PDB file of C-alpha atoms and ligand atoms in Angstrom:
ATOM      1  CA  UNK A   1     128.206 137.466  76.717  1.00  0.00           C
ATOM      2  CA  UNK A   2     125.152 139.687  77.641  1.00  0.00           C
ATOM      3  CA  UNK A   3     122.966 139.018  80.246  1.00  0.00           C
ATOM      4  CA  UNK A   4     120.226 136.777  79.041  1.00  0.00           C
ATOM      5  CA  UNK A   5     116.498 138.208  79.997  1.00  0.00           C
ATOM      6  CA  UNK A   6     115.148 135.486  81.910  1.00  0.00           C
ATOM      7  CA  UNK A   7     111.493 135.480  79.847  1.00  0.00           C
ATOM      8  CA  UNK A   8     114.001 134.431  76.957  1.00  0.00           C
ATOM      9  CA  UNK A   9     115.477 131.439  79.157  1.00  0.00           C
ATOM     10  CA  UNK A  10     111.822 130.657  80.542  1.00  0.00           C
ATOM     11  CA  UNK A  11     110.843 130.932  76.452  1.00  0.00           C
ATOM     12  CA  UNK A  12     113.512 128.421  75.252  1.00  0.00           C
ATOM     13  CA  UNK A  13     112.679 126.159  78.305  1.00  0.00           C
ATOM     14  CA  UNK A  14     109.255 125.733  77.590  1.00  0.00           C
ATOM     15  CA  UNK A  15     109.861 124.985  73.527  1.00  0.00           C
ATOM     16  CA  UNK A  16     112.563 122.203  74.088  1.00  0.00           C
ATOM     17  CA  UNK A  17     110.490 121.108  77.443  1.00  0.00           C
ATOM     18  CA  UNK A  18     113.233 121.532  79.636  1.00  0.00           C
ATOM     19  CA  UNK A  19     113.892 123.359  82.689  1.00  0.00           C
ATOM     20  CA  UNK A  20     116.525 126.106  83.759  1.00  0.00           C
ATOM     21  CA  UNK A  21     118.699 125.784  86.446  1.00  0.00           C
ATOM     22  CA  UNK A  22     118.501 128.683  89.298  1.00  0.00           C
ATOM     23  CA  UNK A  23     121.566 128.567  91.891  1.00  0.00           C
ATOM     24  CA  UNK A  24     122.504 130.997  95.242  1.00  0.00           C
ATOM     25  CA  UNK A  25     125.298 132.992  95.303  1.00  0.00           C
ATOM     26  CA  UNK A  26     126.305 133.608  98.641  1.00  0.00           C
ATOM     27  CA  UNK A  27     130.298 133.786  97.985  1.00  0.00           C
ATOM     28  CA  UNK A  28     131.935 134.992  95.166  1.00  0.00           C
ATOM     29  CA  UNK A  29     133.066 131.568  94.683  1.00  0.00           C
ATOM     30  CA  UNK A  30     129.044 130.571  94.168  1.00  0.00           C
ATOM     31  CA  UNK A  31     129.077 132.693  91.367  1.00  0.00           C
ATOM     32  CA  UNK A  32     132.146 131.067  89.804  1.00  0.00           C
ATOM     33  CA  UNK A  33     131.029 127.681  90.601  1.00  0.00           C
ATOM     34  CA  UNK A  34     127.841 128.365  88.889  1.00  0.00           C
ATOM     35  CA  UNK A  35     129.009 129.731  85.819  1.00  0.00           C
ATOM     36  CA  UNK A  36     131.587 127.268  85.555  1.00  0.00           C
ATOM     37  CA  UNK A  37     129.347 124.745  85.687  1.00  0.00           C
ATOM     38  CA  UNK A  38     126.732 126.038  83.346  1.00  0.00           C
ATOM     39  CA  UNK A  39     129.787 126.806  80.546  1.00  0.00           C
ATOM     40  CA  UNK A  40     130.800 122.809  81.025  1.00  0.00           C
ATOM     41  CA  UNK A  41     127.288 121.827  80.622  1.00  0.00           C
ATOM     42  CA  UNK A  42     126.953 124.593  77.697  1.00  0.00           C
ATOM     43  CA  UNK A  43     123.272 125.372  79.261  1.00  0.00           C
ATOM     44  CA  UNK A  44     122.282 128.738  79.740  1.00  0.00           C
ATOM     45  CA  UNK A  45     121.772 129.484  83.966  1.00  0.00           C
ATOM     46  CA  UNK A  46     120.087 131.861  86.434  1.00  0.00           C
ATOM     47  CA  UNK A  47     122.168 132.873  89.682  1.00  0.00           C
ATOM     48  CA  UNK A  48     120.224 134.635  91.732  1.00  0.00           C
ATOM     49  CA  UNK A  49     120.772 136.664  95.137  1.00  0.00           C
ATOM     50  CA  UNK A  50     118.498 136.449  97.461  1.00  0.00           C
ATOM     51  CA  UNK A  51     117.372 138.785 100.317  1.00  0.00           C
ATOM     52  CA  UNK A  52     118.748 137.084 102.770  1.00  0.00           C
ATOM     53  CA  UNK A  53     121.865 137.174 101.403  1.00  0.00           C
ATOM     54  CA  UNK A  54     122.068 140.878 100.806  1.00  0.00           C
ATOM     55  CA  UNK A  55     121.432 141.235 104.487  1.00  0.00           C
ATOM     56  CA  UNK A  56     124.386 138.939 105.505  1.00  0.00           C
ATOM     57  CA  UNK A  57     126.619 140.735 103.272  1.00  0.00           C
ATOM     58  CA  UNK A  58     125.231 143.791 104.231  1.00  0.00           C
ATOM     59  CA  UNK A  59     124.666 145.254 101.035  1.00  0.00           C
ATOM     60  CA  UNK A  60     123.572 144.298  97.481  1.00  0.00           C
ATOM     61  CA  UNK A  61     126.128 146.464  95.632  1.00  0.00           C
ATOM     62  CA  UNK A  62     129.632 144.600  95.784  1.00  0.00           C
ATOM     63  CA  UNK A  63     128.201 141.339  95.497  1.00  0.00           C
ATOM     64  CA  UNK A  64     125.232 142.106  92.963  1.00  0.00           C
ATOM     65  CA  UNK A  65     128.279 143.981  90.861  1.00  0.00           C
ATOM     66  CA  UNK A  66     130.189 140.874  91.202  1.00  0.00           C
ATOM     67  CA  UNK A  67     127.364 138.697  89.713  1.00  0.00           C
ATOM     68  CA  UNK A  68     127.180 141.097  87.034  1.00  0.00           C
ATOM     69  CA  UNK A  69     130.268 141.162  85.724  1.00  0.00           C
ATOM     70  CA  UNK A  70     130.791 137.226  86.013  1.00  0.00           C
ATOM     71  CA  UNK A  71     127.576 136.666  83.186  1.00  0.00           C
ATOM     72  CA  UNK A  72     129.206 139.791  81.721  1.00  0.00           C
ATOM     73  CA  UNK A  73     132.256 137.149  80.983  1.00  0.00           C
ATOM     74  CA  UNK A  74     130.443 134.020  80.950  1.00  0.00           C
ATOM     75  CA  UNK A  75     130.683 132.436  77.544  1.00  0.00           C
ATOM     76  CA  UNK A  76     127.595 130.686  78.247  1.00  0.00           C
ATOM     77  CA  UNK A  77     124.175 132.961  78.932  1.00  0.00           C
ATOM     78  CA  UNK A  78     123.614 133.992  82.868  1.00  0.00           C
ATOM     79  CA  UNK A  79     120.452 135.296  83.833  1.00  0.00           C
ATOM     80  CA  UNK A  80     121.141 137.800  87.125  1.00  0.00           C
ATOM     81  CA  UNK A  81     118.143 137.181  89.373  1.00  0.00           C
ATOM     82  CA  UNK A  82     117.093 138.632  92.649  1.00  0.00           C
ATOM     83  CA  UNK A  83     115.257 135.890  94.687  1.00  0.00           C
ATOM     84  CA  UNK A  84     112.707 136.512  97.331  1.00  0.00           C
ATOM     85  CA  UNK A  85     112.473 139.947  97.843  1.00  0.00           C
ATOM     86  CA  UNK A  86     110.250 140.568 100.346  1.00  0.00           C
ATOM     87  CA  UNK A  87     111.150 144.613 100.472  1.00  0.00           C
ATOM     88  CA  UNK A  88     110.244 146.841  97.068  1.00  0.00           C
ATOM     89  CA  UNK A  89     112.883 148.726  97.738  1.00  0.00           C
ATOM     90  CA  UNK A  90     115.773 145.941  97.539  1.00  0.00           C
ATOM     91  CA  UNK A  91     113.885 145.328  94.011  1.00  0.00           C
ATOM     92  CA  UNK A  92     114.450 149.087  92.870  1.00  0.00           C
ATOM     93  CA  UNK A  93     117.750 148.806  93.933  1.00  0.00           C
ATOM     94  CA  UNK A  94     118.086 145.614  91.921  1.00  0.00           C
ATOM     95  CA  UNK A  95     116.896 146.584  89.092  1.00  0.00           C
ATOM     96  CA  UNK A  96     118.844 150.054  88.886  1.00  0.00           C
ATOM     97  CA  UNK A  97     121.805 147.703  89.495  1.00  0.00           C
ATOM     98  CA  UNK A  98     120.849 146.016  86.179  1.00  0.00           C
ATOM     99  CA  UNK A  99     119.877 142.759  87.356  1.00  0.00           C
ATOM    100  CA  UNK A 100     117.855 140.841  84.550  1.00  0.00           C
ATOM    101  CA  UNK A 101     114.574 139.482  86.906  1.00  0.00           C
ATOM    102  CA  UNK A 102     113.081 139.917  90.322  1.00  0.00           C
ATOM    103  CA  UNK A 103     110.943 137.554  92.034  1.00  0.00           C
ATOM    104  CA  UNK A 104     109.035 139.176  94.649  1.00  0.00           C
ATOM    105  CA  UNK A 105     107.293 137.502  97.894  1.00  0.00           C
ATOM    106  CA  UNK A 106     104.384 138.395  99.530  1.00  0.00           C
ATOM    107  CA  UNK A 107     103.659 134.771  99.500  1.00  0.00           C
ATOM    108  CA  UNK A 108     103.669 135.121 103.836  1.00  0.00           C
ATOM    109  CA  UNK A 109     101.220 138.385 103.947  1.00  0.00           C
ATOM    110  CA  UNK A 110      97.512 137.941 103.164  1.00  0.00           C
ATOM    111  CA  UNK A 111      96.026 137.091 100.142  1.00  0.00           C
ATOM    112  CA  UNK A 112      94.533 140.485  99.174  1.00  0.00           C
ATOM    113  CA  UNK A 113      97.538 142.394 100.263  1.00  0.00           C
ATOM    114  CA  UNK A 114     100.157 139.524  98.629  1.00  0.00           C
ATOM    115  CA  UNK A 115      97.876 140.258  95.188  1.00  0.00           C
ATOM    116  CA  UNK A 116      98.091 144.041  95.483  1.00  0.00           C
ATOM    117  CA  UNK A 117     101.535 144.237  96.482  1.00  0.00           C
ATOM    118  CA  UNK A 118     103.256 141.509  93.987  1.00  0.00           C
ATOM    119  CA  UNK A 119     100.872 143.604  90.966  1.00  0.00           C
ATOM    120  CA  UNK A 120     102.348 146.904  91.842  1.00  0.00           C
ATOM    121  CA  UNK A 121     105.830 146.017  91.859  1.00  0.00           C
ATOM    122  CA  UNK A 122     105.168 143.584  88.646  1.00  0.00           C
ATOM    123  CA  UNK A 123     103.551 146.783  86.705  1.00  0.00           C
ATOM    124  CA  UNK A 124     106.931 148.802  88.298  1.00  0.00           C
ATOM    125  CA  UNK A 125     109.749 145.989  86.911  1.00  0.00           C
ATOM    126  CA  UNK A 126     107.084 145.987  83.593  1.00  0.00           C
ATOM    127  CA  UNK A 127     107.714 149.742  82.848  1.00  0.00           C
ATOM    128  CA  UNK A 128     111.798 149.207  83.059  1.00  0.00           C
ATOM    129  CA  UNK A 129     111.683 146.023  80.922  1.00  0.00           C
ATOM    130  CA  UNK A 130     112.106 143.338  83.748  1.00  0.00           C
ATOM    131  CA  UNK A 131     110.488 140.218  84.630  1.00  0.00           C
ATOM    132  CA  UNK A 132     109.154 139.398  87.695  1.00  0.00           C
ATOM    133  CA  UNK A 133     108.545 136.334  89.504  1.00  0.00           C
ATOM    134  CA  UNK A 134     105.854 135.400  92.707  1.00  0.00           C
ATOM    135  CA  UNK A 135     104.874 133.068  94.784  1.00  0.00           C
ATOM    136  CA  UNK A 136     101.661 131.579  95.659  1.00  0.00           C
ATOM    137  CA  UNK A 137     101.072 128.911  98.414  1.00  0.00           C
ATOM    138  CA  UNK A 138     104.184 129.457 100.780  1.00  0.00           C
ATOM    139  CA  UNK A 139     107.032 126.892  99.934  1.00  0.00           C
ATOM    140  CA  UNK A 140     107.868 127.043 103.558  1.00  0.00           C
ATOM    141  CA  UNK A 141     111.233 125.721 105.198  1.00  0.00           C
ATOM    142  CA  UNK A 142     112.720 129.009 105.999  1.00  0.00           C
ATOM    143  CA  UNK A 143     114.061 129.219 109.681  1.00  0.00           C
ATOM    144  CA  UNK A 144     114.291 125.507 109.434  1.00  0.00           C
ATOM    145  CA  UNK A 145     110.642 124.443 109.570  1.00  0.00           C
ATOM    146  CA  UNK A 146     109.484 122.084 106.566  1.00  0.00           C
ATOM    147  CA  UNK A 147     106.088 122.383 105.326  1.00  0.00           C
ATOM    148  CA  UNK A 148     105.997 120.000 102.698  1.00  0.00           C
ATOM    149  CA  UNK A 149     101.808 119.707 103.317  1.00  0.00           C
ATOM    150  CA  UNK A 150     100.898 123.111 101.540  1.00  0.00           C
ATOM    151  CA  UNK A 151      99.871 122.971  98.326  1.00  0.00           C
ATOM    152  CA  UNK A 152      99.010 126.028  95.460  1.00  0.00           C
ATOM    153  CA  UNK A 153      95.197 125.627  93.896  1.00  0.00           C
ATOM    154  CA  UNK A 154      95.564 125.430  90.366  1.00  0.00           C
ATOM    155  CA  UNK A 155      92.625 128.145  90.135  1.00  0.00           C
ATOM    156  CA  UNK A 156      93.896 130.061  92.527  1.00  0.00           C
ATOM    157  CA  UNK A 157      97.198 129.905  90.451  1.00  0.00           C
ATOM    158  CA  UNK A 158      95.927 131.506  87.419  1.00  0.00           C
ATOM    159  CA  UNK A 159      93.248 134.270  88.916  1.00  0.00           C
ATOM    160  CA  UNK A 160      96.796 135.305  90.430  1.00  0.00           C
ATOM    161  CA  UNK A 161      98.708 135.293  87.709  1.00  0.00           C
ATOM    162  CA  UNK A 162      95.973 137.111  86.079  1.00  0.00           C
ATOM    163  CA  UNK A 163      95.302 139.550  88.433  1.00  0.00           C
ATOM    164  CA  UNK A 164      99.344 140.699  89.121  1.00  0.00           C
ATOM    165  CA  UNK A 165     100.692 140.337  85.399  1.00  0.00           C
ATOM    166  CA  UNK A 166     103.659 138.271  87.280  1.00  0.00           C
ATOM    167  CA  UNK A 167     105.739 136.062  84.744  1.00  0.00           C
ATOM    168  CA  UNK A 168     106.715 133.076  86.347  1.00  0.00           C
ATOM    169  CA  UNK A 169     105.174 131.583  89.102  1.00  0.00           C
ATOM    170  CA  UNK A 170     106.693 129.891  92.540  1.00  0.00           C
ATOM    171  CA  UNK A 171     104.108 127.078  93.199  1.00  0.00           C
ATOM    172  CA  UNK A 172     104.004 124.574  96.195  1.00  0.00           C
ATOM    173  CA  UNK A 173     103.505 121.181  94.961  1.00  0.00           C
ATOM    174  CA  UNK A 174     105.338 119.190  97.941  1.00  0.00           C
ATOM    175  CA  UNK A 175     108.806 121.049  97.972  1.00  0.00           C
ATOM    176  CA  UNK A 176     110.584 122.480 101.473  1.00  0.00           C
ATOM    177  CA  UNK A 177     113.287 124.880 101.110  1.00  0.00           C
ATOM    178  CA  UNK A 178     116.959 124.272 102.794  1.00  0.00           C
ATOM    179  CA  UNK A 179     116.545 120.567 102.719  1.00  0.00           C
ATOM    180  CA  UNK A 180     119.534 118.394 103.222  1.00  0.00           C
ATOM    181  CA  UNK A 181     118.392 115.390 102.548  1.00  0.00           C
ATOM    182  CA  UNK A 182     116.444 114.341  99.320  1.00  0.00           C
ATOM    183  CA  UNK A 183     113.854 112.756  99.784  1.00  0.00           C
ATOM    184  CA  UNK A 184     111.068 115.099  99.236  1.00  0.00           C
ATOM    185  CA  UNK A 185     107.821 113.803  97.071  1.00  0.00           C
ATOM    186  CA  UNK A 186     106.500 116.081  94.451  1.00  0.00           C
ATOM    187  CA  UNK A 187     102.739 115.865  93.454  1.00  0.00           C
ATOM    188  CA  UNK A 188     103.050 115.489  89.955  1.00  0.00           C
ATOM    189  CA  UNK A 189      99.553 115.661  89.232  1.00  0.00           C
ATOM    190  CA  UNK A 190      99.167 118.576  90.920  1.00  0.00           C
ATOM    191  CA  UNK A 191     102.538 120.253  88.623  1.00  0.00           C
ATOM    192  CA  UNK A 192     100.441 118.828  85.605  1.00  0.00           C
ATOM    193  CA  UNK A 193      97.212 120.577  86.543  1.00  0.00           C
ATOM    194  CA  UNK A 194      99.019 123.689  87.596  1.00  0.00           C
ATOM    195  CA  UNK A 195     100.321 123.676  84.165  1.00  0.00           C
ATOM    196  CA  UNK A 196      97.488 123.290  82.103  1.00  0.00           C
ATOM    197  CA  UNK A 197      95.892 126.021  84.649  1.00  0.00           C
ATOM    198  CA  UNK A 198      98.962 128.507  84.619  1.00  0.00           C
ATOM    199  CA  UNK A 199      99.595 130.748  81.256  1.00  0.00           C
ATOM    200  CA  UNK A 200     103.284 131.287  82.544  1.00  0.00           C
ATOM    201  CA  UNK A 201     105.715 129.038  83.644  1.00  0.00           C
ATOM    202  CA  UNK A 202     106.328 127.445  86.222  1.00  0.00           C
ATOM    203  CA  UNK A 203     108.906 128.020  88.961  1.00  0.00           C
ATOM    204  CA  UNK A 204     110.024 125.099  91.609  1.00  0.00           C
ATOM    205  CA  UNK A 205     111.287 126.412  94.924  1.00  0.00           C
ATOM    206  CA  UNK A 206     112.946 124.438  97.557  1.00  0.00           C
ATOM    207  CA  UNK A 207     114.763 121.771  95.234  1.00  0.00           C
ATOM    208  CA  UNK A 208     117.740 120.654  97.137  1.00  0.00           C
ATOM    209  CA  UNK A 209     115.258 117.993  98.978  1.00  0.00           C
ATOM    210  CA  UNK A 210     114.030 116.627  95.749  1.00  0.00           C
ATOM    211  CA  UNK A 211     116.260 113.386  94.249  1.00  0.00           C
ATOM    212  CA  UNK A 212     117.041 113.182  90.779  1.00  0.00           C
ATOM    213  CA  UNK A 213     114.352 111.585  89.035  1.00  0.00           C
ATOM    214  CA  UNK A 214     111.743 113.635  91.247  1.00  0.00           C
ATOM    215  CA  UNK A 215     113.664 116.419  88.822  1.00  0.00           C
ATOM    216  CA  UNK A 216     113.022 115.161  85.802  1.00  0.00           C
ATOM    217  CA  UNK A 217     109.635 113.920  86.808  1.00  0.00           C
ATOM    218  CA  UNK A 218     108.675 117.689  87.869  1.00  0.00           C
ATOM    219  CA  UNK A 219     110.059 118.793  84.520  1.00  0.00           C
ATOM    220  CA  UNK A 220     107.829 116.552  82.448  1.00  0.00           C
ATOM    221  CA  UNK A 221     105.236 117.528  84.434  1.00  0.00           C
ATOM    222  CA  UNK A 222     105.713 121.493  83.348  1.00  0.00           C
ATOM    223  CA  UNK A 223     108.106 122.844  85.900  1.00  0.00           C
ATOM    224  CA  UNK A 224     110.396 125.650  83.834  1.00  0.00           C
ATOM    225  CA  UNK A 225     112.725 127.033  86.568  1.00  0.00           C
ATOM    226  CA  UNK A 226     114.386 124.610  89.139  1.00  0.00           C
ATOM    227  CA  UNK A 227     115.848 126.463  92.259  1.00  0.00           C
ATOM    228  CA  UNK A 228     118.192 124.887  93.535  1.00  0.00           C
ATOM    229  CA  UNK A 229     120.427 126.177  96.930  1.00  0.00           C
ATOM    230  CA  UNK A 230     121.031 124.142  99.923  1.00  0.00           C
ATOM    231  CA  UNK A 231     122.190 121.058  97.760  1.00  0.00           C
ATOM    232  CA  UNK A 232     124.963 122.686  95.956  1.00  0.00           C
ATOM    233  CA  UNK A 233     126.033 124.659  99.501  1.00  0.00           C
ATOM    234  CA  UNK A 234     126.311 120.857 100.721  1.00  0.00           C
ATOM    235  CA  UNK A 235     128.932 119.631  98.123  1.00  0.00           C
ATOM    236  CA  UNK A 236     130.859 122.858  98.448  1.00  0.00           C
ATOM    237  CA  UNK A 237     131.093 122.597 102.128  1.00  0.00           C
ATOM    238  CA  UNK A 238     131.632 119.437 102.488  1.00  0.00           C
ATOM    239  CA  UNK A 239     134.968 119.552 100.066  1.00  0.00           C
ATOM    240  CA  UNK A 240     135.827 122.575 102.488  1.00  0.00           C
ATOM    241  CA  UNK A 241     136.004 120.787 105.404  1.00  0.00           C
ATOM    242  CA  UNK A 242     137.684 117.796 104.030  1.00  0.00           C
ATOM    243  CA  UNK A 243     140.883 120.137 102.644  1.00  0.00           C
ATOM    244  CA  UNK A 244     140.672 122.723 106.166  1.00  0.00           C
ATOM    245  CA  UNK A 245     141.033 118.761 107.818  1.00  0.00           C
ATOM    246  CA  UNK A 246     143.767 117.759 105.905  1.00  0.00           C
ATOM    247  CA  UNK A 247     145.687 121.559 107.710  1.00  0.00           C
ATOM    248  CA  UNK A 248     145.420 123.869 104.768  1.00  0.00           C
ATOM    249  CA  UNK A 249     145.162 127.542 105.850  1.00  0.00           C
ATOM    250  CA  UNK A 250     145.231 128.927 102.610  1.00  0.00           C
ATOM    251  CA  UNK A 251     141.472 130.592 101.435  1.00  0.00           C
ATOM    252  CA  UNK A 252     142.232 129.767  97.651  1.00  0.00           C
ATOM    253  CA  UNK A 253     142.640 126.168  98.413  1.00  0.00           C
ATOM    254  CA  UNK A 254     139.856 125.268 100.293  1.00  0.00           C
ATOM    255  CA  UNK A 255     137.386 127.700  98.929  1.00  0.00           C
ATOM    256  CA  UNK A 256     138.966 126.402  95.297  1.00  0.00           C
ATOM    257  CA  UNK A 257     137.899 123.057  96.235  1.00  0.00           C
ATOM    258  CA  UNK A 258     134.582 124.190  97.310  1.00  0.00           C
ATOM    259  CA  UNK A 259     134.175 125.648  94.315  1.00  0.00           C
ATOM    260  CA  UNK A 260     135.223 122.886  92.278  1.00  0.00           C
ATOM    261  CA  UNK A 261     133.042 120.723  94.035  1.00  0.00           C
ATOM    262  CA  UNK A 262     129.829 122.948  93.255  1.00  0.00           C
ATOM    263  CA  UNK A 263     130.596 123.475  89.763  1.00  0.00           C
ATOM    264  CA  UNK A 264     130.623 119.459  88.928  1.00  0.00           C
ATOM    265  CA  UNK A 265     127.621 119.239  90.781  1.00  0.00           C
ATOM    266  CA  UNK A 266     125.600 122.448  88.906  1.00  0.00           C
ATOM    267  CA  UNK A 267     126.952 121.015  85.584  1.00  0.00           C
ATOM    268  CA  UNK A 268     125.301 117.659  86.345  1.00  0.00           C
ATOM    269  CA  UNK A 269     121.969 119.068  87.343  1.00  0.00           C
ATOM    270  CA  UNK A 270     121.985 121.622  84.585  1.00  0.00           C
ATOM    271  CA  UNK A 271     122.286 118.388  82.115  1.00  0.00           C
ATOM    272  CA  UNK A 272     120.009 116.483  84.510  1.00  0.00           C
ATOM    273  CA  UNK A 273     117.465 119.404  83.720  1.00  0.00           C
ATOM    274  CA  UNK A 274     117.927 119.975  80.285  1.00  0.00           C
ATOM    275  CA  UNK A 275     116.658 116.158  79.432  1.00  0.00           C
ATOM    276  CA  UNK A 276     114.174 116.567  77.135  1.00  0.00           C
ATOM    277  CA  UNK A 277     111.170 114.094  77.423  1.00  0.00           C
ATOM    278  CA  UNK A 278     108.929 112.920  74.916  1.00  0.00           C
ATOM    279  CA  UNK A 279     106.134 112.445  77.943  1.00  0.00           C
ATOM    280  CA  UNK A 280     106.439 116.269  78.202  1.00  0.00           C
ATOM    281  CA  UNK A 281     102.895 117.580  78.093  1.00  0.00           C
ATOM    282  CA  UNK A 282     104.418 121.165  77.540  1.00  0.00           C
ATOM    283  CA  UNK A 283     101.984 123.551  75.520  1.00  0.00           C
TER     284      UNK A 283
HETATM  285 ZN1   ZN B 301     112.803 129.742  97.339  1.00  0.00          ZN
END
């Protein structure tokens, strides 16, 4: 099927009052496990590369190739997303690729500079037809550190949406990326009034640390694109280690029950997502 633009997905989200689901590739068996779990769940999905990736693999062509030929195939519709770019030149090279959606983040830099910088490269991806998503309020939890206290202003929110053009928007609302445990507590309110505030949708980083109903909760509440990483890595590495235990040597098994193991998981999240709510307060 062809890629699916992920304005479309956000689109469709916000009419049914759902949310979609964005996973990590890191492996090429991410990617599978990902699809495969979005086709199951028949839900459309986002995987997304992020920069940190790239740099581990070295390069964004073999595996951002990779990612585009697996949506190429899916029969469900895959959204190819490049996720926190902090370097305008991995976007170019992104987009040339033909991925669907950038999100750029200057969310670390100053305020002026992260405005400037995330407007440019928004009016860039604009004039070759691709969406872009920011950040504003620093999720935090990279390098290990959880900073579940920072919070995005809801005014704040939309003078920056206004002022870049961006089309989705990373917001902190209680969140901490690379959790592995989930038990993180989401301020609601504060997705509610970032909502009302925001005229795009909204984008939740750092999910993996949020339980289930904390989801579906945040969805009510407005949230449009769930990111989800660490959690899925979890399930996949932990059916790894249990077949590399057992004395297997052979790459297809354990990485095939790695896979496995993610792609239940995404399909249950994608369905846990794509509750619809008659609290939703969507617009
Ligand atoms: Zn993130």
């Amino acid at each position: 099927m062809p890629q699916a633009p992920l304005t479309r997905l956000l689109e469709r989200a916000r009419a049914e009052g759902t949310a979609i689901g964005a996973m990590n590739v890191i492996t090429l068996e991410h990617a599978e496990a990902i699809v495969i779990g979005a086709e199951a769940a028949d839900r459309p999905v986002v995987i997304q590369l992020s920069e940190n990736t790239v740099a581990y693999r070295g390069s964004l062509g073999p595996v951002g190739l990779a990612c585009l030929r697996i949506a190429e195939e899916s029969s469900t519709e895959v959204c190819v997303h490049l996720d926190h770019a902090t370097d305008p030149e991995l976007v170019r090279a992104a987009v040339d690729l033909g991925f669907d959606s950038v999100m750029f983040d200057a969310s670390t830099r100053p305020h002026a500079e992260n405005v400037r910088t995330t407007a440019a490269i928004a009016a860039w991806c604009h004039d070759h037809g691709i969406a872009v998503e920011a950040e504003l309020g620093e999720v935090g939890g990279k390098d290990g550190v959880h900073a579940p206290g920072v919070r995005t202003d809801p005014g704040d929110a939309r003078r920056f949406v206004e002022a870049t053009g961006v089309d989705a928007l990373a917001v902190a609302v209680g969140s901490s990326h690379a959790m592995v445990t989930r038990d993180a507590r989401l301020d609601d309110d504060l997705i509610a009034r970032l909502h009302a505030a925001v005229p795009v949708p909204l984008v939740l980083h750092g999910s993996s640390g949020v339980p289930d109903d904390g989801l579906r909760s945040a969805v009510r509440a407005g949230v449009r694109k769930v990111n989800i990483a660490t959690h899925l890595n979890l399930q996949m590495t932990r059916a790894i280690t249990t077949v590399v235990d057992e004395g297997r040597a052979d790459p297809r098994i354990y990485l095939g029950a790695g896979r496995d193991a993610m792609a239940l998981e995404v399909q249950r999240i994608l369905m846990l997502l794509s509750i619809n709510s008659e609290a939703s307060i969507d617009r």
